[in-house]
PDB file of C-alpha atoms in Angstrom:
ATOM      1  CA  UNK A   1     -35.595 -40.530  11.854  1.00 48.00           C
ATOM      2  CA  UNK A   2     -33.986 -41.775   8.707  1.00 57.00           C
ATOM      3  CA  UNK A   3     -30.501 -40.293   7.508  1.00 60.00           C
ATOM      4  CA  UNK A   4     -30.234 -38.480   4.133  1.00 66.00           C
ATOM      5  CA  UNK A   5     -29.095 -40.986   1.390  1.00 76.00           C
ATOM      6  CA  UNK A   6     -25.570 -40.127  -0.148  1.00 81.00           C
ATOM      7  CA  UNK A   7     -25.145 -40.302  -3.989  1.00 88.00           C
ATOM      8  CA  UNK A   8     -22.753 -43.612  -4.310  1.00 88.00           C
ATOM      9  CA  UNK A   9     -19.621 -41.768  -5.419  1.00 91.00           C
ATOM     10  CA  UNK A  10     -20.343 -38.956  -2.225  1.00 92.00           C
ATOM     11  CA  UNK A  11     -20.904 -41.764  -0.352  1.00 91.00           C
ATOM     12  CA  UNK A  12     -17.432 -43.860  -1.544  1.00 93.00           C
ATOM     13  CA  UNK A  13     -15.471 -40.836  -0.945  1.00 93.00           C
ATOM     14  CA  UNK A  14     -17.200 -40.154   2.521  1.00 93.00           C
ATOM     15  CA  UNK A  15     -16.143 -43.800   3.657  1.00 94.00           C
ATOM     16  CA  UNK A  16     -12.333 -43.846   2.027  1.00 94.00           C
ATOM     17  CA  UNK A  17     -11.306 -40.140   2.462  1.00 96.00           C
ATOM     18  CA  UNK A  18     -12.203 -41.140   6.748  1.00 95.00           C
ATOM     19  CA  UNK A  19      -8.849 -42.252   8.060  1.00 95.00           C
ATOM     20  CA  UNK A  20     -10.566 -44.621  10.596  1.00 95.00           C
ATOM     21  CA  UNK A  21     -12.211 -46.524   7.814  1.00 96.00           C
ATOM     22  CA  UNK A  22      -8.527 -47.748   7.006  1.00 96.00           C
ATOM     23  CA  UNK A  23      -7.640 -49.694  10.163  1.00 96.00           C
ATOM     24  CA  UNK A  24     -10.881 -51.778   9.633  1.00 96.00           C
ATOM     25  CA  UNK A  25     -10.101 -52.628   6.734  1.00 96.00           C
ATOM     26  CA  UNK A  26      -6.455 -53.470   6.859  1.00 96.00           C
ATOM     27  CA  UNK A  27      -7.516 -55.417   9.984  1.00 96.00           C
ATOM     28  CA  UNK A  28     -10.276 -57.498   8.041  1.00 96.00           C
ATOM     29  CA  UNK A  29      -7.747 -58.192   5.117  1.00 95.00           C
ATOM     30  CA  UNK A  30      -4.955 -59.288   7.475  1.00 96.00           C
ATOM     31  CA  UNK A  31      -6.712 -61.870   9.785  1.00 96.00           C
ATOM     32  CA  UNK A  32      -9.578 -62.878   7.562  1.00 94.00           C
ATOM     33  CA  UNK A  33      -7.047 -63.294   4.615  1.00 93.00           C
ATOM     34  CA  UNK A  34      -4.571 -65.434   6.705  1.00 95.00           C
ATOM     35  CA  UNK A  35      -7.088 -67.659   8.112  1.00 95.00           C
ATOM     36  CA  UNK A  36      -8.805 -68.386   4.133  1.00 94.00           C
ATOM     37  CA  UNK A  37      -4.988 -68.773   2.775  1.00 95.00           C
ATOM     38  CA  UNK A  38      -4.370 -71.443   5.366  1.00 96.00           C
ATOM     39  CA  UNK A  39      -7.938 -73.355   5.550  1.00 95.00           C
ATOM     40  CA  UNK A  40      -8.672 -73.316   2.102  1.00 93.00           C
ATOM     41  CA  UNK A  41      -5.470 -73.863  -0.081  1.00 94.00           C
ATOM     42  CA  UNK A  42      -2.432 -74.107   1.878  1.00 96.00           C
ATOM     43  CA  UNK A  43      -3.030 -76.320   5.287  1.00 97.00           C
ATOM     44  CA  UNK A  44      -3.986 -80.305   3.668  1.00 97.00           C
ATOM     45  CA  UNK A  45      -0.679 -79.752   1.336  1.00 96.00           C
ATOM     46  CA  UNK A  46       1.083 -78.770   4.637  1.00 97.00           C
ATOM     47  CA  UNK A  47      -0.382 -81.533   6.601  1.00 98.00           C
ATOM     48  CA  UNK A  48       0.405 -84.165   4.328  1.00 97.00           C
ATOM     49  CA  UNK A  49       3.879 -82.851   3.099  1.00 95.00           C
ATOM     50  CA  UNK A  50       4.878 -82.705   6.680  1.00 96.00           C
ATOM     51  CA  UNK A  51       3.470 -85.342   8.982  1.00 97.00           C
ATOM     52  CA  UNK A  52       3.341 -87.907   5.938  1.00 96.00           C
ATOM     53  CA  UNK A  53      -0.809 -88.145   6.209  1.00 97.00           C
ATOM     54  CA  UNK A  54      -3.517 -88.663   3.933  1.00 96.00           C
ATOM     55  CA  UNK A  55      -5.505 -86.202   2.482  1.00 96.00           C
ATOM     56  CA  UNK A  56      -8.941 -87.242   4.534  1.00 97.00           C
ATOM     57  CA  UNK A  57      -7.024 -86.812   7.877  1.00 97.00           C
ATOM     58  CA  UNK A  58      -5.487 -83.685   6.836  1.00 98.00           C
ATOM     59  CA  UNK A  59      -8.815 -82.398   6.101  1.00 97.00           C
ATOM     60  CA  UNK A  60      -9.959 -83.301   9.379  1.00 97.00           C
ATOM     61  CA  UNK A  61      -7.323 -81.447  10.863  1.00 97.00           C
ATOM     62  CA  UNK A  62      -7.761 -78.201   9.382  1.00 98.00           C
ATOM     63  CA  UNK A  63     -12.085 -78.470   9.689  1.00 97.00           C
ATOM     64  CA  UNK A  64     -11.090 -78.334  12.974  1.00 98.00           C
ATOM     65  CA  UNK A  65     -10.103 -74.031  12.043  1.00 97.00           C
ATOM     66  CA  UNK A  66     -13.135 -73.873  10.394  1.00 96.00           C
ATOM     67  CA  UNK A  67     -15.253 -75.534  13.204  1.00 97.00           C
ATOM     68  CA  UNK A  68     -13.804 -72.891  16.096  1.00 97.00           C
ATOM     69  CA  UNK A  69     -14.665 -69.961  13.311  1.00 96.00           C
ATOM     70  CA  UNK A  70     -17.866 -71.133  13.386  1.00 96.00           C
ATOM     71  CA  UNK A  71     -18.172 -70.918  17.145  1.00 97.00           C
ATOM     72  CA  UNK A  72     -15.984 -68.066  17.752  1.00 96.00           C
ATOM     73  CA  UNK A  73     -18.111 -65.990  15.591  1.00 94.00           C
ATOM     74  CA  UNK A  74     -21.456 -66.053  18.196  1.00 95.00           C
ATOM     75  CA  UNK A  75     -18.498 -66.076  21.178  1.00 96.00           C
ATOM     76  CA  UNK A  76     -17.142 -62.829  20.191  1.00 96.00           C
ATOM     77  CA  UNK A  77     -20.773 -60.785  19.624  1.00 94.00           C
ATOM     78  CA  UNK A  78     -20.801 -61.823  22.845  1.00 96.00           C
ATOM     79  CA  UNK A  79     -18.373 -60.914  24.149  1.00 96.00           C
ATOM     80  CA  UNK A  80     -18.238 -57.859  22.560  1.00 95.00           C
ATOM     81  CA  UNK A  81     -22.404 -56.753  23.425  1.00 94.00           C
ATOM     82  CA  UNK A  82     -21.383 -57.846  27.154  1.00 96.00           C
ATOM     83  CA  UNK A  83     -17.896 -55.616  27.564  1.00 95.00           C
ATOM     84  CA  UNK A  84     -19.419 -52.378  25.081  1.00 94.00           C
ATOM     85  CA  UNK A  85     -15.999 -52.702  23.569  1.00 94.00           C
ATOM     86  CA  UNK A  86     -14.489 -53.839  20.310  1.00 95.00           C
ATOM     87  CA  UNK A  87     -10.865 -52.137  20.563  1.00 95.00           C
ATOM     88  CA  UNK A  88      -9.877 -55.237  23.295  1.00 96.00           C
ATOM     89  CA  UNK A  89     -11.478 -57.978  21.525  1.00 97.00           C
ATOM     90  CA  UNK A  90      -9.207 -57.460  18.447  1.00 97.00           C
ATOM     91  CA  UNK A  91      -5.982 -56.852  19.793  1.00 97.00           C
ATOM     92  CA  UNK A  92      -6.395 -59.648  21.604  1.00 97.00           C
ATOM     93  CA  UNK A  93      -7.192 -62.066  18.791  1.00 97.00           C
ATOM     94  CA  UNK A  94      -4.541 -60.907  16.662  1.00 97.00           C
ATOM     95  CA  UNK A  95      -2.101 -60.774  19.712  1.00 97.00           C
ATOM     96  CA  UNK A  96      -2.999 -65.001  20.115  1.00 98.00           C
ATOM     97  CA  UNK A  97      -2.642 -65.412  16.943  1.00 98.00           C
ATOM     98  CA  UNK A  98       0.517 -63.936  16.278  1.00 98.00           C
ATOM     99  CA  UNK A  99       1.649 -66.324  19.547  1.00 98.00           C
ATOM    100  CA  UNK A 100       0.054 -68.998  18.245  1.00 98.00           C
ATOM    101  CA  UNK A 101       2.258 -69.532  14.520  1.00 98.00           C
ATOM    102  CA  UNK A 102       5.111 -67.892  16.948  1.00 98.00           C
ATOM    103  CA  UNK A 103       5.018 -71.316  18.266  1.00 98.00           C
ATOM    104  CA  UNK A 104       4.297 -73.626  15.541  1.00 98.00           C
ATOM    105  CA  UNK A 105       6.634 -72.153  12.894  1.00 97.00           C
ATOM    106  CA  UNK A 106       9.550 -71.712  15.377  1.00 96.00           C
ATOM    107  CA  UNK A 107       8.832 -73.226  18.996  1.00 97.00           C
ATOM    108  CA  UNK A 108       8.296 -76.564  17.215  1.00 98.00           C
ATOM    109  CA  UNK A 109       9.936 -75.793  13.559  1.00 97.00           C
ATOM    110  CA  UNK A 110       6.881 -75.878  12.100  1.00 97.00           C
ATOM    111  CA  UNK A 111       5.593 -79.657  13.336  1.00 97.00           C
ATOM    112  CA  UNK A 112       4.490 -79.484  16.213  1.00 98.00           C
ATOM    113  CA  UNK A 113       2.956 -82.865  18.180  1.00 98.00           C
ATOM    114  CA  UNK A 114       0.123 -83.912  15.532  1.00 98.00           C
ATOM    115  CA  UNK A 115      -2.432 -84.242  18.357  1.00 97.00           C
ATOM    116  CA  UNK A 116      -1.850 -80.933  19.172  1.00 98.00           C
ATOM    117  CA  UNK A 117      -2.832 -79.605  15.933  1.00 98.00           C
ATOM    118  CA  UNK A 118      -6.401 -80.384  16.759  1.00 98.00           C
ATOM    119  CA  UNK A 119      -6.461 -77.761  19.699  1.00 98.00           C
ATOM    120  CA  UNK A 120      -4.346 -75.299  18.008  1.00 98.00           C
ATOM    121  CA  UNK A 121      -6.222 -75.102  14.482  1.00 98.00           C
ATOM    122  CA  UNK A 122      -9.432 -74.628  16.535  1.00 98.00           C
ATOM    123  CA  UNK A 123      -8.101 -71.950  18.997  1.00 98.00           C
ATOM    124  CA  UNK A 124      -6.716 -69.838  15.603  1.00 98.00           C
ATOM    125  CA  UNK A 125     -10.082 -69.969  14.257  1.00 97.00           C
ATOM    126  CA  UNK A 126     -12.086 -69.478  17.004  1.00 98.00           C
ATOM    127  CA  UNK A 127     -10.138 -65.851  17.916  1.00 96.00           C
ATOM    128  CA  UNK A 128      -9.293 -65.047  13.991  1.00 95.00           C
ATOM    129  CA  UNK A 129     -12.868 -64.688  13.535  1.00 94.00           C
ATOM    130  CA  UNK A 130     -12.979 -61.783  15.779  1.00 94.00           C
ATOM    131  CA  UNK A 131     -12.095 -59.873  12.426  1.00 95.00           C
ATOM    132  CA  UNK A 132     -16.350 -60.075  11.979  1.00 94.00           C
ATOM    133  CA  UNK A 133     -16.379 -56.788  14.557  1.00 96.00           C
ATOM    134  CA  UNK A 134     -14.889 -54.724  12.339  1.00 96.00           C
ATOM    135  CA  UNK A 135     -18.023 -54.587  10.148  1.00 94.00           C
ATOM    136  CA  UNK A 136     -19.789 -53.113  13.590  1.00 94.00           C
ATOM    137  CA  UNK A 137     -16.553 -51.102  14.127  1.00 94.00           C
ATOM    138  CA  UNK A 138     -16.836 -49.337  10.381  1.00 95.00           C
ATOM    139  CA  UNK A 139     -20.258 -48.527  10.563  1.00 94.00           C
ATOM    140  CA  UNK A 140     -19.607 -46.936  14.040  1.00 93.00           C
ATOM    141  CA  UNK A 141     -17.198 -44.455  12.644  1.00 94.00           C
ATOM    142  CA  UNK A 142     -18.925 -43.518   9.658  1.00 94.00           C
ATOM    143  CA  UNK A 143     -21.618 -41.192   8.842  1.00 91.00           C
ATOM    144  CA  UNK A 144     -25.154 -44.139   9.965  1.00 90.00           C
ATOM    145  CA  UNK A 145     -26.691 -42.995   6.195  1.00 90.00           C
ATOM    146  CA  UNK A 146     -23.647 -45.306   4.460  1.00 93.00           C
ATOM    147  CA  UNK A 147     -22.747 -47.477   7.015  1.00 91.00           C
ATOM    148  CA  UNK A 148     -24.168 -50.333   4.724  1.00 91.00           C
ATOM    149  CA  UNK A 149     -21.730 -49.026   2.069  1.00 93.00           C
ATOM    150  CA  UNK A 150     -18.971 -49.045   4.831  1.00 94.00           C
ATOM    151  CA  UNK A 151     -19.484 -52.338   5.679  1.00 94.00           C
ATOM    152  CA  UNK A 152     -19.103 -53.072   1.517  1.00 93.00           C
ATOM    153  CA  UNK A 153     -15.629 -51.834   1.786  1.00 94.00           C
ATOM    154  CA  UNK A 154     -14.806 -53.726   4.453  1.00 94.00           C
ATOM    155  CA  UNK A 155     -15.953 -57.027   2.660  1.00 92.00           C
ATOM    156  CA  UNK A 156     -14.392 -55.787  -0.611  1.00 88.00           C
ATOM    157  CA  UNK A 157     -10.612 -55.001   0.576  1.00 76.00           C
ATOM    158  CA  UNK A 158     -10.543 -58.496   2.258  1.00 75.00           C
ATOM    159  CA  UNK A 159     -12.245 -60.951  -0.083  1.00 77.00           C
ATOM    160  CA  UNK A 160     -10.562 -58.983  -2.985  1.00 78.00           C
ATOM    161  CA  UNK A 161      -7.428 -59.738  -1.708  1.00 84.00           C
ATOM    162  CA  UNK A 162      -7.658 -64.069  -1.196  1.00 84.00           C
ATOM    163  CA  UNK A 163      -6.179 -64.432  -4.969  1.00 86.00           C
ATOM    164  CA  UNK A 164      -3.336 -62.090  -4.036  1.00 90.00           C
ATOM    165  CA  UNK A 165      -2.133 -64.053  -0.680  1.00 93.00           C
ATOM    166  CA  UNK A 166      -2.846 -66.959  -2.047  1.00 93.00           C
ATOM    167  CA  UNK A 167      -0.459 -66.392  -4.604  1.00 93.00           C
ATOM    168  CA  UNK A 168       2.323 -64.597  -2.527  1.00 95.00           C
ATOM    169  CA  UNK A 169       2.285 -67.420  -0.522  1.00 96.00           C
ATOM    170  CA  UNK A 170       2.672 -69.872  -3.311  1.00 94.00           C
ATOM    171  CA  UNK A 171       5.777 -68.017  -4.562  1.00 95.00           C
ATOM    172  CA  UNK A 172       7.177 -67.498  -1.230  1.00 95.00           C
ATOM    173  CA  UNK A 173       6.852 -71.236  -0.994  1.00 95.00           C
ATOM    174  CA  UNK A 174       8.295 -71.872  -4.836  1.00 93.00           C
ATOM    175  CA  UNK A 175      11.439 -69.694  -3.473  1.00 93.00           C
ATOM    176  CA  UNK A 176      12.843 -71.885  -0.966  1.00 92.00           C
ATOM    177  CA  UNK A 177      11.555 -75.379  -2.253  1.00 86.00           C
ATOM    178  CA  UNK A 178      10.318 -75.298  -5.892  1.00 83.00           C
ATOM    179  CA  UNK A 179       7.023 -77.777  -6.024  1.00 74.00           C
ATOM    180  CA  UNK A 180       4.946 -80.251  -6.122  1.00 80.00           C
ATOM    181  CA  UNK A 181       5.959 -81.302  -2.507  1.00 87.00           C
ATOM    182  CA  UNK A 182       7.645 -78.225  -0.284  1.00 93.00           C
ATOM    183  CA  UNK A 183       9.981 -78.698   2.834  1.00 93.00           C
ATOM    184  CA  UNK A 184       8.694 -78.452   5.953  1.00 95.00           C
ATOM    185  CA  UNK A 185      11.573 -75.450   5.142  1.00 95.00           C
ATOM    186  CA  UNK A 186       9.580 -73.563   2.902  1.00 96.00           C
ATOM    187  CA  UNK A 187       6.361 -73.874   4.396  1.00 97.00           C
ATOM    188  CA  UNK A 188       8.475 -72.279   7.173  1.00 97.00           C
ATOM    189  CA  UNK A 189       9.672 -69.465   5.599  1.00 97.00           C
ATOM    190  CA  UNK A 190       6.145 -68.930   3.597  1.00 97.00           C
ATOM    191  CA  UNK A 191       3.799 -68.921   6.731  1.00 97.00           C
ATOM    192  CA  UNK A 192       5.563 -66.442   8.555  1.00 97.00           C
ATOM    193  CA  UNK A 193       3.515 -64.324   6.310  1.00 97.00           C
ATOM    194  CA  UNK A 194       0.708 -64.970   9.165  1.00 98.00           C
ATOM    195  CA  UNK A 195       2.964 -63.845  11.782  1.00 98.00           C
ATOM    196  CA  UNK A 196       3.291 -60.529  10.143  1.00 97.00           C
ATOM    197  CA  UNK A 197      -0.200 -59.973   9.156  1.00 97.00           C
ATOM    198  CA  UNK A 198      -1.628 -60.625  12.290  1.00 97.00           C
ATOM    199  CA  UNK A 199       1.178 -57.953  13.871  1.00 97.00           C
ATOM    200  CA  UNK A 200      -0.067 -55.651  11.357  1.00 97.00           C
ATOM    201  CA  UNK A 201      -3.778 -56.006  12.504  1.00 97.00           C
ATOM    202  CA  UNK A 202      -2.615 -55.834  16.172  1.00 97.00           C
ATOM    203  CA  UNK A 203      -0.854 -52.412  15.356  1.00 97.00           C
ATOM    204  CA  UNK A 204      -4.200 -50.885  13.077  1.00 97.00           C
ATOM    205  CA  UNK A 205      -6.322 -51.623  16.242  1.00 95.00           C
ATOM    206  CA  UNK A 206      -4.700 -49.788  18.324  1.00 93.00           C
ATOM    207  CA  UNK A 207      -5.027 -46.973  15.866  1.00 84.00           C
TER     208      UNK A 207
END
């Protein structure tokens, strides 16, 4: 049988006025948000500025993230059809990833061996990605006749907010080390931002 269709705005206020919408979408934001800010903007500059590389090497670095999103994504429906669980899957993720710039901002003050950086950039995007299951999660605890719309949300809150990390993290940078070329200091200081988004997410999941 198919559900009723909701009017838009019923529908809207169905999805935002049910508290466990929120944690999927804080949870999306956090880890998906991080993951963009670093792969997409903020990773080469820190390459180069740090280990002294060019820009192609850099770049080969930080495909490595994008390569172990790519296969985390396929790992973690499967992972999560085989247990009947999403809860685990994403405190986990965003419990590794919170270890994971635990140990390269302040295990290794924020340079760890380059080598390394090959593993490490593919292990954060291979369990960051995990953040996909909250698009099954939404829908889940939502009325089935707007889960589509719920899964909207979802996508909205987190790709609405790349500009504004983006841009945190750039003055969070600016603050310690005004650019062109930051301190190893200041990218520091900025990507701890990471570590506390991907706490946050840890502590929405469990909600």
């Amino acid at each position: 049988n198919t559900q009723p269709q909701l009017p838009l705005g019923q529908a809207l206020i169905s999805i935002v006025s049910n508290r466990y919408t929120w944690p999927n979408v804080i949870y999306f934001f956090c880890m998906s948000r991080s993951i963009t800010a670093f792969s997409g903007l903020w990773g080469i500059p820190y390459l180069t500025q740090t280990y002294g590389i060019d820009r192609q090497v850099a770049s080969q670095v930080v495909l490595m993230m994008t390569l172990g999103v790519a296969l985390g994504g396929p790992a973690m429906g499967w992972l999560s059809d085989r247990i009947g669980r999403i809860k685990p899957i994403l405190l986990v993720s965003s419990a590794l990833y919170s270890l994971i710039w635990l140990y390269i901002l302040h295990f290794t003050a924020g340079k760890p061996p380059f080598a390394l950086n090959y593993i490490l950039y593919f292990v954060l995007g291979f369990i960051s990605i995990g953040f996909l299951l909250c698009f099954n999660n939404v829908k889940q605890v939502n009325n089935p006749a707007v889960s589509g719309i719920a899964s909207g949300v979802v996508n909205t809150a987190g790709f609405g907010g790349t500009a504004i990390l983006n841009s945190y993290v750039g003055q969070l940078l600016e603050k310690v080390a005004p650019g062109p070329n930051y301190s190893i200091a200041a990218f520091r200081f900025a990507f701890r931002v990471f570590i506390v988004l991907s706490l946050l997410a840890f502590l929405v999941a469990n909600l």
